[in-house]
Coordinates of C-alpha atoms in Angstrom, one line a residue:
N870 CA 6.0 14.0 -21.7
A871 CA 2.7 14.1 -19.9
E872 CA 2.3 17.9 -20.0
Y873 CA 3.0 18.0 -23.8
G874 CA 0.6 15.1 -24.2
K875 CA -2.2 17.1 -22.5
Q876 CA -1.5 20.2 -24.4
W877 CA -1.5 18.4 -27.7
Y878 CA -4.7 16.5 -26.8
Q879 CA -6.4 19.7 -25.8
R880 CA -5.5 21.3 -29.1
R881 CA -6.8 18.3 -31.1
V882 CA -10.0 18.3 -29.2
R883 CA -10.6 22.0 -29.8
E884 CA -10.2 21.3 -33.6
A885 CA -12.9 18.7 -33.8
G886 CA -16.7 18.8 -34.1
S887 CA -19.3 21.4 -33.2
P888 CA -22.8 20.5 -32.1
D889 CA -23.4 21.1 -28.4
V890 CA -24.3 18.1 -26.2
D891 CA -24.9 17.5 -22.5
T892 CA -21.5 16.7 -21.1
E893 CA -22.4 16.3 -17.5
S894 CA -23.3 12.6 -17.7
I895 CA -20.2 11.9 -19.8
I896 CA -18.0 13.7 -17.3
S897 CA -19.5 11.8 -14.4
R898 CA -18.4 8.5 -16.0
R899 CA -14.7 9.5 -15.8
Q900 CA -14.0 7.4 -18.9
I901 CA -10.9 9.2 -20.0
T902 CA -7.9 9.5 -17.7
E903 CA -4.5 11.1 -18.1
K904 CA -3.0 7.6 -18.2
D905 CA -5.3 6.8 -21.2
I906 CA -3.9 9.8 -23.0
N907 CA -0.3 9.1 -22.2
E908 CA -0.6 5.4 -23.2
F909 CA -2.3 6.4 -26.4
L910 CA 0.5 8.9 -27.3
K911 CA 3.2 6.4 -26.5
T912 CA 1.5 3.8 -28.7
Q913 CA 1.0 6.2 -31.6
K914 CA 4.6 7.4 -31.4
K915 CA 5.8 3.8 -31.8
K916 CA 3.4 2.8 -34.5
E917 CA 2.4 5.7 -36.6
G918 CA 4.4 8.8 -35.5
P919 CA 2.5 11.9 -34.2
P920 CA -1.2 11.2 -33.5
T921 CA -3.7 12.5 -36.1
K922 CA -7.1 14.0 -35.6
T923 CA -8.7 10.8 -36.9
S924 CA -6.7 8.6 -34.5
I925 CA -7.7 10.7 -31.5
Q926 CA -11.3 10.4 -32.5
K927 CA -10.9 6.6 -32.7
M928 CA -9.5 6.5 -29.2
L929 CA -12.4 8.5 -27.8
E930 CA -14.9 6.3 -29.8
D931 CA -13.3 3.2 -28.3
K932 CA -14.1 4.8 -24.9
G933 CA -17.7 5.4 -25.9
L934 CA -17.3 9.1 -26.8
E935 CA -17.8 10.7 -30.2
I936 CA -15.8 13.9 -30.0
N937 CA -17.4 15.4 -33.2
K938 CA -20.7 15.7 -31.3
F939 CA -19.2 18.2 -28.8
G940 CA -19.2 22.0 -29.0
K941 CA -16.0 23.8 -28.4
S942 CA -16.8 25.0 -24.9
D943 CA -18.2 21.6 -23.9
R944 CA -15.1 19.8 -25.2
K945 CA -12.8 22.1 -23.1
E946 CA -14.9 21.5 -20.0
L947 CA -15.0 17.8 -20.5
L948 CA -11.3 17.5 -21.0
E949 CA -10.4 19.7 -18.0
Q950 CA -12.7 17.9 -15.7
L951 CA -11.6 14.4 -16.8
L952 CA -8.0 15.3 -16.3
R953 CA -8.1 17.5 -13.2
D954 CA -11.3 16.8 -11.4
R955 CA -11.3 13.1 -11.1
P956 CA -12.5 11.8 -7.7
S957 CA -9.9 10.8 -5.1
L958 CA -9.2 7.2 -4.4
P959 CA -11.1 7.2 -1.0
E960 CA -14.1 8.8 -2.8
M961 CA -14.1 6.1 -5.4
V962 CA -13.8 3.4 -2.7
K963 CA -16.8 5.0 -0.8
K964 CA -18.8 5.0 -4.0
G965 CA -18.0 1.4 -4.8
L966 CA -16.1 2.3 -8.0
V967 CA -12.9 0.8 -6.5
K968 CA -12.5 -2.0 -4.1
Y969 CA -9.4 -2.5 -2.0
M970 CA -8.2 -6.1 -2.5
V971 CA -5.2 -6.6 -0.2
F972 CA -2.8 -3.7 -0.1
G973 CA -4.3 -0.6 1.4
C974 CA -7.2 -2.5 2.9
P975 CA -7.9 -2.1 6.6
I976 CA -6.8 -5.2 8.6
A977 CA -10.3 -5.9 10.0
T978 CA -11.9 -5.7 6.6
L979 CA -9.3 -7.9 5.0
C980 CA -9.4 -10.5 7.7
T981 CA -13.2 -10.6 7.6
R982 CA -13.2 -11.0 3.8
Q983 CA -10.6 -13.8 3.9
G984 CA -12.1 -15.5 7.0
R985 CA -8.7 -15.5 8.6
P986 CA -7.3 -14.2 11.9
V987 CA -4.2 -12.8 10.1
P988 CA -4.0 -11.5 6.6
N989 CA -3.1 -14.2 4.1
V990 CA -0.2 -12.2 2.6
V991 CA 1.4 -12.0 6.1
T992 CA 1.1 -15.7 6.9
Q993 CA 2.2 -16.9 3.4
C994 CA 5.3 -14.7 3.3
I995 CA 6.4 -15.5 6.8
E996 CA 5.9 -19.2 6.4
A997 CA 7.9 -19.1 3.2
I998 CA 10.7 -17.0 4.8
E999 CA 11.0 -19.4 7.6
F1000 CA 11.0 -22.4 5.2
K1001 CA 13.8 -20.9 3.2
G1002 CA 15.8 -20.1 6.4
L1003 CA 16.3 -17.2 8.7
G1004 CA 20.1 -17.1 8.5
S1005 CA 20.2 -14.8 5.5
S1006 CA 22.5 -11.9 6.4
G1007 CA 20.7 -8.6 6.8
I1008 CA 17.3 -10.2 6.5
Y1009 CA 14.6 -7.4 6.4
R1010 CA 17.3 -4.8 6.2
I1011 CA 18.3 -5.6 2.6
N1012 CA 15.7 -4.5 0.1
G1013 CA 14.4 -6.9 -2.6
N1014 CA 14.0 -6.0 -6.3
N1015 CA 11.1 -3.5 -6.4
A1016 CA 9.8 -4.7 -9.8
S1017 CA 9.7 -8.3 -8.5
I1018 CA 7.9 -7.2 -5.4
Q1019 CA 5.3 -5.3 -7.4
R1020 CA 4.7 -8.4 -9.6
L1021 CA 4.2 -10.5 -6.5
R1022 CA 1.9 -7.8 -5.1
F1023 CA -0.2 -8.1 -8.2
K1024 CA -0.7 -11.8 -7.7
F1025 CA -2.0 -11.2 -4.2
E1026 CA -4.2 -8.3 -5.3
H1027 CA -5.8 -10.6 -7.9
D1028 CA -6.0 -13.7 -5.7
E1029 CA -3.7 -15.7 -8.0
P1030 CA -2.4 -19.0 -6.6
V1031 CA 1.3 -18.7 -5.8
N1032 CA 3.8 -21.0 -4.1
L1033 CA 6.2 -18.7 -2.3
R1034 CA 8.5 -21.6 -1.4
E1035 CA 9.6 -21.8 -5.0
D1036 CA 13.1 -20.6 -5.8
E1037 CA 12.0 -17.6 -7.9
F1038 CA 10.8 -15.9 -4.7
D1039 CA 13.9 -15.0 -2.8
I1040 CA 13.8 -14.0 0.9
N1041 CA 14.4 -10.3 0.2
M1042 CA 11.4 -10.2 -2.1
L1043 CA 9.2 -11.8 0.5
T1044 CA 10.4 -9.5 3.3
G1045 CA 9.9 -6.5 1.0
L1046 CA 6.4 -7.6 0.3
I1047 CA 5.6 -7.8 4.1
K1048 CA 7.1 -4.3 4.7
L1049 CA 5.1 -2.9 1.7
F1050 CA 1.9 -4.4 3.0
L1051 CA 2.4 -2.8 6.5
R1052 CA 3.4 0.6 5.0
E1053 CA 0.2 0.8 2.9
L1054 CA -2.2 0.0 5.7
P1055 CA -4.5 3.0 6.2
E1056 CA -4.0 2.6 9.9
P1057 CA -1.1 0.8 11.6
V1058 CA -1.3 -2.6 13.2
I1059 CA -1.1 -0.7 16.5
P1060 CA -3.8 1.9 15.8
F1061 CA -3.6 5.7 16.2
N1062 CA -5.7 5.7 19.3
Q1063 CA -3.1 3.6 21.2
Y1064 CA -0.1 5.7 20.3
S1065 CA -0.3 8.0 23.4
N1066 CA -0.4 4.9 25.6
V1067 CA 2.7 3.4 23.9
E1068 CA 4.5 6.8 24.3
Q1069 CA 3.5 6.9 27.9
A1070 CA 4.8 3.3 28.5
I1071 CA 8.2 4.1 27.0
R1072 CA 8.6 7.1 29.3
L1073 CA 7.8 5.2 32.5
P1074 CA 10.9 4.8 34.7
N1075 CA 10.0 1.3 36.0
Q1076 CA 10.5 -1.5 33.5
N1077 CA 7.7 -3.6 35.0
D1078 CA 5.2 -0.7 34.7
T1079 CA 6.3 -0.2 31.1
L1080 CA 5.6 -3.9 30.3
D1081 CA 2.3 -3.8 32.1
L1082 CA 1.1 -0.8 30.0
L1083 CA 2.3 -2.3 26.8
R1084 CA 0.4 -5.5 27.7
Q1085 CA -2.7 -3.4 28.2
V1086 CA -2.2 -1.8 24.8
Y1087 CA -1.8 -5.3 23.2
N1088 CA -4.9 -6.7 25.0
D1089 CA -7.0 -3.6 23.9
L1090 CA -6.3 -4.1 20.2
P1091 CA -9.1 -5.2 17.9
P1092 CA -8.9 -9.0 17.4
P1093 CA -7.4 -8.9 13.8
N1094 CA -4.8 -6.4 14.9
K1095 CA -4.0 -8.4 18.0
S1096 CA -3.6 -11.6 16.1
T1097 CA -1.5 -10.0 13.3
L1098 CA 0.8 -8.3 15.8
E1099 CA 1.3 -11.5 17.8
Y1100 CA 2.1 -13.4 14.5
I1101 CA 4.7 -10.8 13.4
I1102 CA 6.3 -10.4 16.8
R1103 CA 6.7 -14.2 17.2
H1104 CA 8.4 -14.3 13.8
L1105 CA 10.7 -11.4 14.7
V1106 CA 11.7 -13.2 17.9
R1107 CA 12.8 -16.2 15.8
V1108 CA 14.7 -13.9 13.4
A1109 CA 16.5 -12.2 16.3
N1110 CA 17.5 -15.5 17.8
I1111 CA 19.6 -16.4 14.7
K1112 CA 23.0 -14.9 15.1
E1113 CA 24.1 -15.6 11.5
N1114 CA 21.7 -13.0 10.1
L1115 CA 23.3 -10.2 12.1
M1116 CA 19.8 -8.8 12.9
T1117 CA 19.2 -8.1 16.6
A1118 CA 16.0 -7.1 18.2
N1119 CA 17.2 -3.5 18.0
S1120 CA 18.0 -3.8 14.3
L1121 CA 14.6 -5.2 13.6
S1122 CA 12.9 -2.6 15.7
I1123 CA 14.4 0.2 13.5
I1124 CA 12.7 -1.4 10.5
F1125 CA 9.4 -2.4 12.0
G1126 CA 8.9 0.5 14.4
P1127 CA 7.6 2.8 11.7
S1128 CA 5.7 -0.1 10.0
L1129 CA 3.8 -1.2 13.1
L1130 CA 3.3 2.2 14.8
G1131 CA 4.0 4.7 12.1
N1132 CA 2.0 6.4 9.3
Y1133 CA -0.1 8.2 11.9
P1134 CA -1.8 11.5 10.8
S1135 CA 0.5 14.0 12.3
Q1136 CA 4.1 14.0 10.9
A1137 CA 5.2 17.1 12.9
K1138 CA 6.8 15.0 15.6
L1139 CA 8.3 12.4 13.3
L1140 CA 11.9 12.7 14.5
V1141 CA 10.8 12.7 18.1
D1142 CA 8.4 9.8 17.7
L1143 CA 10.7 7.4 15.8
P1144 CA 12.8 6.5 18.8
N1145 CA 9.6 5.7 20.8
Q1146 CA 8.3 3.5 18.0
N1147 CA 11.6 1.6 17.7
K1148 CA 11.9 1.2 21.5
A1149 CA 8.3 -0.1 21.8
V1150 CA 8.9 -2.7 19.1
E1151 CA 12.2 -3.7 20.6
L1152 CA 10.4 -4.2 24.0
F1153 CA 7.8 -6.4 22.3
I1154 CA 10.5 -8.6 20.7
V1155 CA 12.7 -8.9 23.8
N1156 CA 9.8 -9.2 26.3
Y1157 CA 7.3 -11.0 24.1
K1158 CA 6.3 -13.6 26.8
A1159 CA 5.6 -10.9 29.4
I1160 CA 3.7 -8.6 27.0
L1161 CA 1.8 -11.1 24.9
Y1162 CA 1.2 -13.9 27.5
N1163 CA 1.8 -12.3 30.9
V1164 CA 4.5 -14.9 31.5
S1165 CA 7.8 -14.0 33.2
Q1166 CA 10.7 -13.8 30.7
V1167 CA 13.3 -16.4 31.4

């Protein structure tokens, strides 16, 4: 396991080399990760049995490090910092070491980079879903195969061309990818700073006042958020209008409430907030003309 791998690795490192070197520049490069060690141990176990001192040195040399040049104290410090003091993902993004491609990228950043009003992954998935048909029973409620969803995610992350209308991409895989994209947004489509207004709208006793305030929330959204929310809500309206799929506006709101309004910083009121999230999304679906376009619902 990983813990055994780290212990074994530490022991082997302590056994090698002696001359002291400056490890700070090596440590700052973060060239060795726990994943590297685990993958190495797995490979060695399959090919050659237990790793040897020589094979460990070769792995390090492949990474640009010659372990026999390190003193004992420096080796210990290097290993501990590489394994336990790696920078967090936000820090690496800030330093330019990692760039969000699609998933986990803020909507405004993604739309600007793609030159689109709505993220490409959202429009492609929804277009393919509607092409395949909205009558699939339990659409959005039934989860797709996670491994298949992750493979599809990889294609979008690496900007690989893909035709989602092909049979290999079933509806549950596509709906799962949309839900995954929304869950991984650093801030929901309806941002944190609008949540109190949404909550207030839900609590108003008069339905018209509720719709007016939700319309204000919608109109105050940043353009990419506004376009994305409109695109998704219009799609959910079409889904809810198909009786064969057994997914009503209420059913869809339970799924999309946390996705469109959730993931906000404070989790303390989660059980209290969930009904408000669901109710707000249901109102958006049922009253989309009044909220999005200020047109009386017929």
